[in-house]
Each structure stands twice: as structure tokens, then as C-alpha cells.
């Protein structure tokens, strides 16, 4: 039975977790996620929406088999999860996550791979790993720290408390909090708007942020022009710059462009 669906409509790729009742992440779902990421990469998608069916986004990993696995098997399992999650994170497209209900453990770590997170007002986030005597196995604690700072990320990880969407928004983890009933529509509307944007420039911004995460401002500065200058040769970059110059010369407002992603 499929644990995930992937669709592509009007240049928006939608990935939906569907593993009731808690949308737990297991190897079968992971394989489907990897397949979806590869499908997105080879398609004409211009943006991605990640969401989940049911009342909750995801309770995290399916832990049922973990006690029967040796440490070598566990390491292999988690390295595979990390690899696929990171492929998702490195998609050269803007990714929007829509989170409802409970978003815990690996589910939270997956949502943190998105560029933009929309959260329903009633949603809650958390790292339950401390209650198992473990740590955030897929990079959750330091990805939360990257958005919210070390102090808050450490508190959330050490206490395993459930954090509301409003607190997550105040901390900078969540971008927007919307009414529960409006979550999918609002997130989809935002993601669809991105499909008309300068896709190559979006990818460049993601690459610059990745360079900054790796080595700070100095590393991002070092990478800047290798990433940025090729945009001047793109169709979108040339049309955008020309339209701005022409508007300045004419003394008229700049037109809103429908970029082609090229």
C-alpha cells in the first residue's frame, strides 16, 4: 500500500504523506520519498509543496523494529534516512511544508528541510527523542538551532516539550501560522505563486544559504559570484533586468513578470 503520493499540476509538485494513523516514517515511505524527489528533479516542476493527510503531519520514525536491530543495522538505517532527507533539502526548487496537528521527531526533521513552513494554529512541534534516551537522529536539533538559535533548540531537545505553532513562529522556525481549516489552501496558494518566479534565482539563494550554513559568511562570500554571475546569462535574469531598466528610462512602474524558469 502506498505511503506517499506525488502529483505535478501547473508546475507545482505536491508530495503527500499518507501512512495512517500517525504518518510514521518507515523504510517503505522513505523509498517512496526518494522516488518522489527523483521525479521532481527530472520534471518541469518549479516549486514543491509537502503536506500530510490526516489530523497529524507525522509522529516521526516507526520505532517498532529498532529494538531488534543491532547498532550496525541501525546506523545503516539512519544514514539512509539522512541521505534521502538531504536530497529533499537540496532540491534546486523552493519547497513549502504545510504542517497540521502533531509534528514530532523525524516528521519535524523532515519539515525542517523545507524552505518555508506554514503551520496550522493548532499544530505542535517537538523532539521526543529524549524520552527514549536518544537524540534527534536526522539533524533536527541543529537545524532548529539554525532557525531559532542554540538556546531555544537546546531547551526543546532536552525537554521534549510540545511547542505551539505561535511559539515556533516567534522563534523563526515557522514562517506563517494560519487557521487550521485554511492551511492547505494558504500553503498551496503561496507555493503556486513561486511557480511563476525566477526558479534559477531561487536555486541560487538556496545554494548561498547552504554555503553559509557550511562555513559562515566567509564561505558564502567566497561562493557568491560563482553562484550569482551565471544568472545574468539566464532568460529570466536578462528579461528581469531589461524590464527594470526600460521602466526606469520611461519613468513607469516596473511590470510584474511571469518568469519562465530558464
Short mmCIF file of C-alpha atoms in Angstrom, two decimals:
data_model
loop_
_atom_site.label_atom_id
_atom_site.label_comp_id
_atom_site.label_asym_id
_atom_site.label_seq_id
_atom_site.Cartn_x
_atom_site.Cartn_y
_atom_site.Cartn_z
CA UNK A 1 0.00 0.00 0.00
CA UNK A 2 1.36 3.39 -0.99
CA UNK A 3 2.50 5.56 1.91
CA UNK A 4 3.04 8.69 -0.15
CA UNK A 5 1.52 10.33 -3.20
CA UNK A 6 3.24 12.55 -5.73
CA UNK A 7 1.47 14.76 -8.24
CA UNK A 8 2.55 17.50 -10.63
CA UNK A 9 -0.04 20.08 -11.69
CA UNK A 10 0.66 23.51 -13.21
CA UNK A 11 4.39 23.27 -12.41
CA UNK A 12 3.70 22.61 -8.70
CA UNK A 13 4.86 19.25 -7.38
CA UNK A 14 2.90 18.04 -4.36
CA UNK A 15 4.19 15.33 -2.04
CA UNK A 16 1.66 13.99 0.46
CA UNK A 17 2.47 11.70 3.39
CA UNK A 18 -0.22 9.04 3.76
CA UNK A 19 0.62 6.38 6.33
CA UNK A 20 -2.28 6.36 8.81
CA UNK A 21 -2.91 6.74 11.61
CA UNK A 22 0.19 8.76 12.53
CA UNK A 23 2.06 9.16 9.24
CA UNK A 24 5.06 7.47 10.77
CA UNK A 25 8.19 7.27 8.64
CA UNK A 26 9.32 3.77 7.70
CA UNK A 27 11.64 2.32 5.03
CA UNK A 28 8.77 1.91 2.56
CA UNK A 29 7.76 5.55 2.90
CA UNK A 30 11.41 6.57 2.66
CA UNK A 31 11.78 4.75 -0.67
CA UNK A 32 8.66 6.47 -1.98
CA UNK A 33 10.02 9.83 -0.83
CA UNK A 34 13.28 9.19 -2.66
CA UNK A 35 11.34 8.23 -5.79
CA UNK A 36 9.30 11.43 -5.50
CA UNK A 37 12.43 13.57 -5.10
CA UNK A 38 13.91 11.99 -8.23
CA UNK A 39 10.64 12.57 -10.09
CA UNK A 40 10.65 16.23 -9.08
CA UNK A 41 14.27 16.62 -10.16
CA UNK A 42 13.57 15.27 -13.65
CA UNK A 43 10.29 17.15 -14.15
CA UNK A 44 9.38 20.70 -15.14
CA UNK A 45 8.24 21.48 -11.58
CA UNK A 46 9.02 25.00 -10.39
CA UNK A 47 8.08 24.58 -6.71
CA UNK A 48 7.23 21.82 -4.22
CA UNK A 49 4.51 21.53 -1.60
CA UNK A 50 4.97 18.95 1.17
CA UNK A 51 1.92 18.10 3.24
CA UNK A 52 0.30 15.15 5.01
CA UNK A 53 -3.12 13.52 5.08
CA UNK A 54 -4.99 13.05 8.33
CA UNK A 55 -5.14 15.04 11.56
CA UNK A 56 -1.37 14.97 12.15
CA UNK A 57 1.63 15.75 9.98
CA UNK A 58 3.82 12.95 11.39
CA UNK A 59 4.73 11.36 14.71
CA UNK A 60 8.23 10.61 13.34
CA UNK A 61 10.00 7.34 12.80
CA UNK A 62 8.36 3.93 13.05
CA UNK A 63 10.33 2.56 16.00
CA UNK A 64 8.76 -0.90 16.18
CA UNK A 65 11.74 -2.77 14.69
CA UNK A 66 14.51 -0.73 16.29
CA UNK A 67 14.92 -2.84 19.48
CA UNK A 68 15.59 -5.93 17.36
CA UNK A 69 18.26 -4.28 15.23
CA UNK A 70 21.97 -4.20 16.06
CA UNK A 71 23.90 -0.95 16.02
CA UNK A 72 25.33 -1.63 12.57
CA UNK A 73 21.85 -2.10 11.14
CA UNK A 74 20.58 0.97 12.96
CA UNK A 75 23.41 3.11 11.62
CA UNK A 76 22.70 1.93 8.08
CA UNK A 77 19.01 2.70 8.51
CA UNK A 78 19.57 6.21 9.80
CA UNK A 79 22.26 7.00 7.24
CA UNK A 80 19.74 6.09 4.56
CA UNK A 81 17.12 8.34 6.10
CA UNK A 82 19.63 11.18 6.36
CA UNK A 83 20.66 10.75 2.73
CA UNK A 84 17.11 10.90 1.37
CA UNK A 85 16.10 13.78 3.65
CA UNK A 86 19.14 15.72 2.48
CA UNK A 87 18.30 15.03 -1.17
CA UNK A 88 14.91 16.55 -0.46
CA UNK A 89 16.51 19.53 1.27
CA UNK A 90 18.87 20.15 -1.68
CA UNK A 91 16.20 20.25 -4.37
CA UNK A 92 17.01 23.23 -6.59
CA UNK A 93 13.44 24.48 -6.13
CA UNK A 94 11.59 26.35 -3.38
CA UNK A 95 9.93 23.88 -1.01
CA UNK A 96 6.93 24.75 1.17
CA UNK A 97 5.78 22.49 4.01
CA UNK A 98 2.22 22.60 5.39
CA UNK A 99 2.10 21.22 8.93
CA UNK A 100 -1.03 20.31 10.89
CA UNK A 101 -1.61 18.55 14.19
CA UNK A 102 1.42 16.90 15.75
CA UNK A 103 4.81 17.18 14.05
CA UNK A 104 7.32 15.17 16.06
CA UNK A 105 10.72 13.54 15.71
CA UNK A 106 11.56 12.58 12.17
CA UNK A 107 8.43 14.33 10.94
CA UNK A 108 9.72 17.59 12.42
CA UNK A 109 13.14 16.90 10.93
CA UNK A 110 11.56 16.42 7.52
CA UNK A 111 9.57 19.65 7.79
CA UNK A 112 12.78 21.47 8.72
CA UNK A 113 14.18 20.51 5.31
CA UNK A 114 11.62 22.81 3.67
CA UNK A 115 12.50 26.40 2.86
CA UNK A 116 9.17 27.77 4.09
CA UNK A 117 6.92 26.25 6.77
CA UNK A 118 3.22 27.03 7.05
CA UNK A 119 1.69 25.76 10.29
CA UNK A 120 -1.91 25.38 11.36
CA UNK A 121 -2.83 27.27 14.53
CA UNK A 122 -3.45 24.03 16.39
CA UNK A 123 -0.23 22.33 15.35
CA UNK A 124 2.51 21.39 17.79
CA UNK A 125 6.15 20.53 17.24
CA UNK A 126 8.61 18.52 19.29
CA UNK A 127 11.70 16.38 19.64
CA UNK A 128 10.54 13.31 21.62
CA UNK A 129 13.90 11.55 21.38
CA UNK A 130 14.94 12.44 24.93
CA UNK A 131 12.02 10.41 26.23
CA UNK A 132 13.63 7.40 24.51
CA UNK A 133 17.12 8.16 25.77
CA UNK A 134 18.18 9.14 22.24
CA UNK A 135 19.00 12.27 20.25
CA UNK A 136 17.49 13.87 17.15
CA UNK A 137 18.88 11.35 14.69
CA UNK A 138 18.29 13.21 11.43
CA UNK A 139 19.74 16.60 12.21
CA UNK A 140 16.75 18.16 13.91
CA UNK A 141 18.42 19.85 16.87
CA UNK A 142 20.95 21.80 14.84
CA UNK A 143 18.51 22.64 12.05
CA UNK A 144 16.18 24.05 14.69
CA UNK A 145 19.16 25.92 16.16
CA UNK A 146 19.93 27.35 12.75
CA UNK A 147 16.49 28.94 12.66
CA UNK A 148 15.80 29.70 16.31
CA UNK A 149 19.23 29.88 17.96
CA UNK A 150 21.09 27.41 20.16
CA UNK A 151 19.40 28.29 23.44
CA UNK A 152 15.88 27.55 22.28
CA UNK A 153 16.85 24.50 20.26
CA UNK A 154 18.69 23.03 23.23
CA UNK A 155 15.70 23.59 25.52
CA UNK A 156 13.29 21.96 23.08
CA UNK A 157 15.56 18.95 22.57
CA UNK A 158 16.41 18.49 26.25
CA UNK A 159 12.82 18.73 27.48
CA UNK A 160 10.96 17.06 24.59
CA UNK A 161 8.13 19.51 25.29
CA UNK A 162 5.47 20.18 22.67
CA UNK A 163 5.87 23.64 21.16
CA UNK A 164 2.92 25.53 19.70
CA UNK A 165 2.90 26.95 16.19
CA UNK A 166 2.79 30.51 17.52
CA UNK A 167 5.94 29.99 19.60
CA UNK A 168 7.66 28.38 16.63
CA UNK A 169 6.74 31.38 14.50
CA UNK A 170 8.05 33.82 17.11
CA UNK A 171 11.30 31.83 17.21
CA UNK A 172 11.70 31.91 13.43
CA UNK A 173 11.20 28.18 12.78
CA UNK A 174 7.76 28.60 11.22
CA UNK A 175 7.15 31.27 8.60
CA UNK A 176 3.38 31.61 8.81
CA UNK A 177 0.62 30.43 11.15
CA UNK A 178 -2.82 30.10 9.59
CA UNK A 179 -6.22 28.84 10.65
CA UNK A 180 -6.41 25.05 10.71
CA UNK A 181 -9.12 24.95 8.06
CA UNK A 182 -7.12 27.21 5.73
CA UNK A 183 -3.74 25.51 5.99
CA UNK A 184 -3.67 23.56 2.74
CA UNK A 185 -5.24 26.35 0.68
CA UNK A 186 -2.90 29.02 2.02
CA UNK A 187 0.23 26.91 1.65
CA UNK A 188 -0.76 25.81 -1.85
CA UNK A 189 -1.52 29.41 -2.87
CA UNK A 190 1.91 30.53 -1.68
CA UNK A 191 3.70 27.59 -3.33
CA UNK A 192 1.83 28.08 -6.60
CA UNK A 193 2.89 31.73 -6.66
CA UNK A 194 6.51 30.56 -6.54
CA UNK A 195 6.00 28.55 -9.73
CA UNK A 196 5.93 31.84 -11.66
CA UNK A 197 9.12 33.12 -10.09
CA UNK A 198 12.77 33.07 -11.22
CA UNK A 199 13.46 29.40 -10.49
CA UNK A 200 17.19 29.63 -11.19
CA UNK A 201 17.49 32.55 -8.78
CA UNK A 202 15.60 30.60 -6.12
CA UNK A 203 18.10 27.78 -6.53
CA UNK A 204 20.98 30.24 -6.26
CA UNK A 205 19.65 31.61 -2.98
CA UNK A 206 19.37 28.07 -1.61
CA UNK A 207 22.96 27.38 -2.68
CA UNK A 208 24.21 30.55 -1.00
CA UNK A 209 22.40 29.71 2.22
CA UNK A 210 23.90 26.21 2.08
CA UNK A 211 27.38 27.72 1.71
CA UNK A 212 26.68 29.99 4.67
CA UNK A 213 25.48 27.08 6.79
CA UNK A 214 28.64 25.18 5.97
CA UNK A 215 31.23 27.87 6.51
CA UNK A 216 29.57 31.08 7.60
CA UNK A 217 29.68 34.47 5.89
CA UNK A 218 33.23 33.99 4.60
CA UNK A 219 32.30 30.77 2.78
CA UNK A 220 29.18 32.36 1.31
CA UNK A 221 31.19 35.35 0.11
CA UNK A 222 33.70 33.01 -1.49
CA UNK A 223 30.91 31.17 -3.34
CA UNK A 224 28.86 34.26 -4.19
CA UNK A 225 29.97 35.11 -7.70
CA UNK A 226 30.34 31.54 -8.93
CA UNK A 227 26.68 31.13 -8.00
CA UNK A 228 25.35 34.58 -8.84
CA UNK A 229 27.03 35.68 -12.08
CA UNK A 230 25.62 32.86 -14.26
CA UNK A 231 22.14 34.26 -13.52
CA UNK A 232 22.95 37.20 -15.81
CA UNK A 233 23.00 34.73 -18.72
CA UNK A 234 19.63 33.18 -17.91
CA UNK A 235 16.49 34.12 -19.81
CA UNK A 236 14.81 35.19 -16.58
CA UNK A 237 17.76 37.32 -15.49
CA UNK A 238 18.02 39.08 -18.83
CA UNK A 239 14.28 39.77 -19.10
CA UNK A 240 14.08 40.92 -15.49
CA UNK A 241 16.99 43.30 -15.76
CA UNK A 242 15.88 44.66 -19.15
CA UNK A 243 12.33 45.31 -17.97
CA UNK A 244 13.61 47.17 -14.91
CA UNK A 245 15.95 49.36 -16.99
CA UNK A 246 13.25 50.09 -19.56
CA UNK A 247 10.81 51.08 -16.82
CA UNK A 248 13.37 53.43 -15.27
CA UNK A 249 14.04 55.07 -18.62
CA UNK A 250 10.34 55.50 -19.28
CA UNK A 251 9.55 56.65 -15.74
CA UNK A 252 6.91 53.95 -15.39
CA UNK A 253 6.35 51.27 -12.74
CA UNK A 254 8.20 48.02 -13.26
CA UNK A 255 5.96 45.32 -14.73
CA UNK A 256 5.31 42.10 -12.86
CA UNK A 257 6.96 39.35 -14.89
CA UNK A 258 5.91 35.76 -15.35
CA UNK A 259 9.36 34.18 -15.30
CA UNK A 260 9.98 31.04 -17.31
CA UNK A 261 12.43 29.28 -15.02
CA UNK A 262 15.17 29.43 -17.64
#
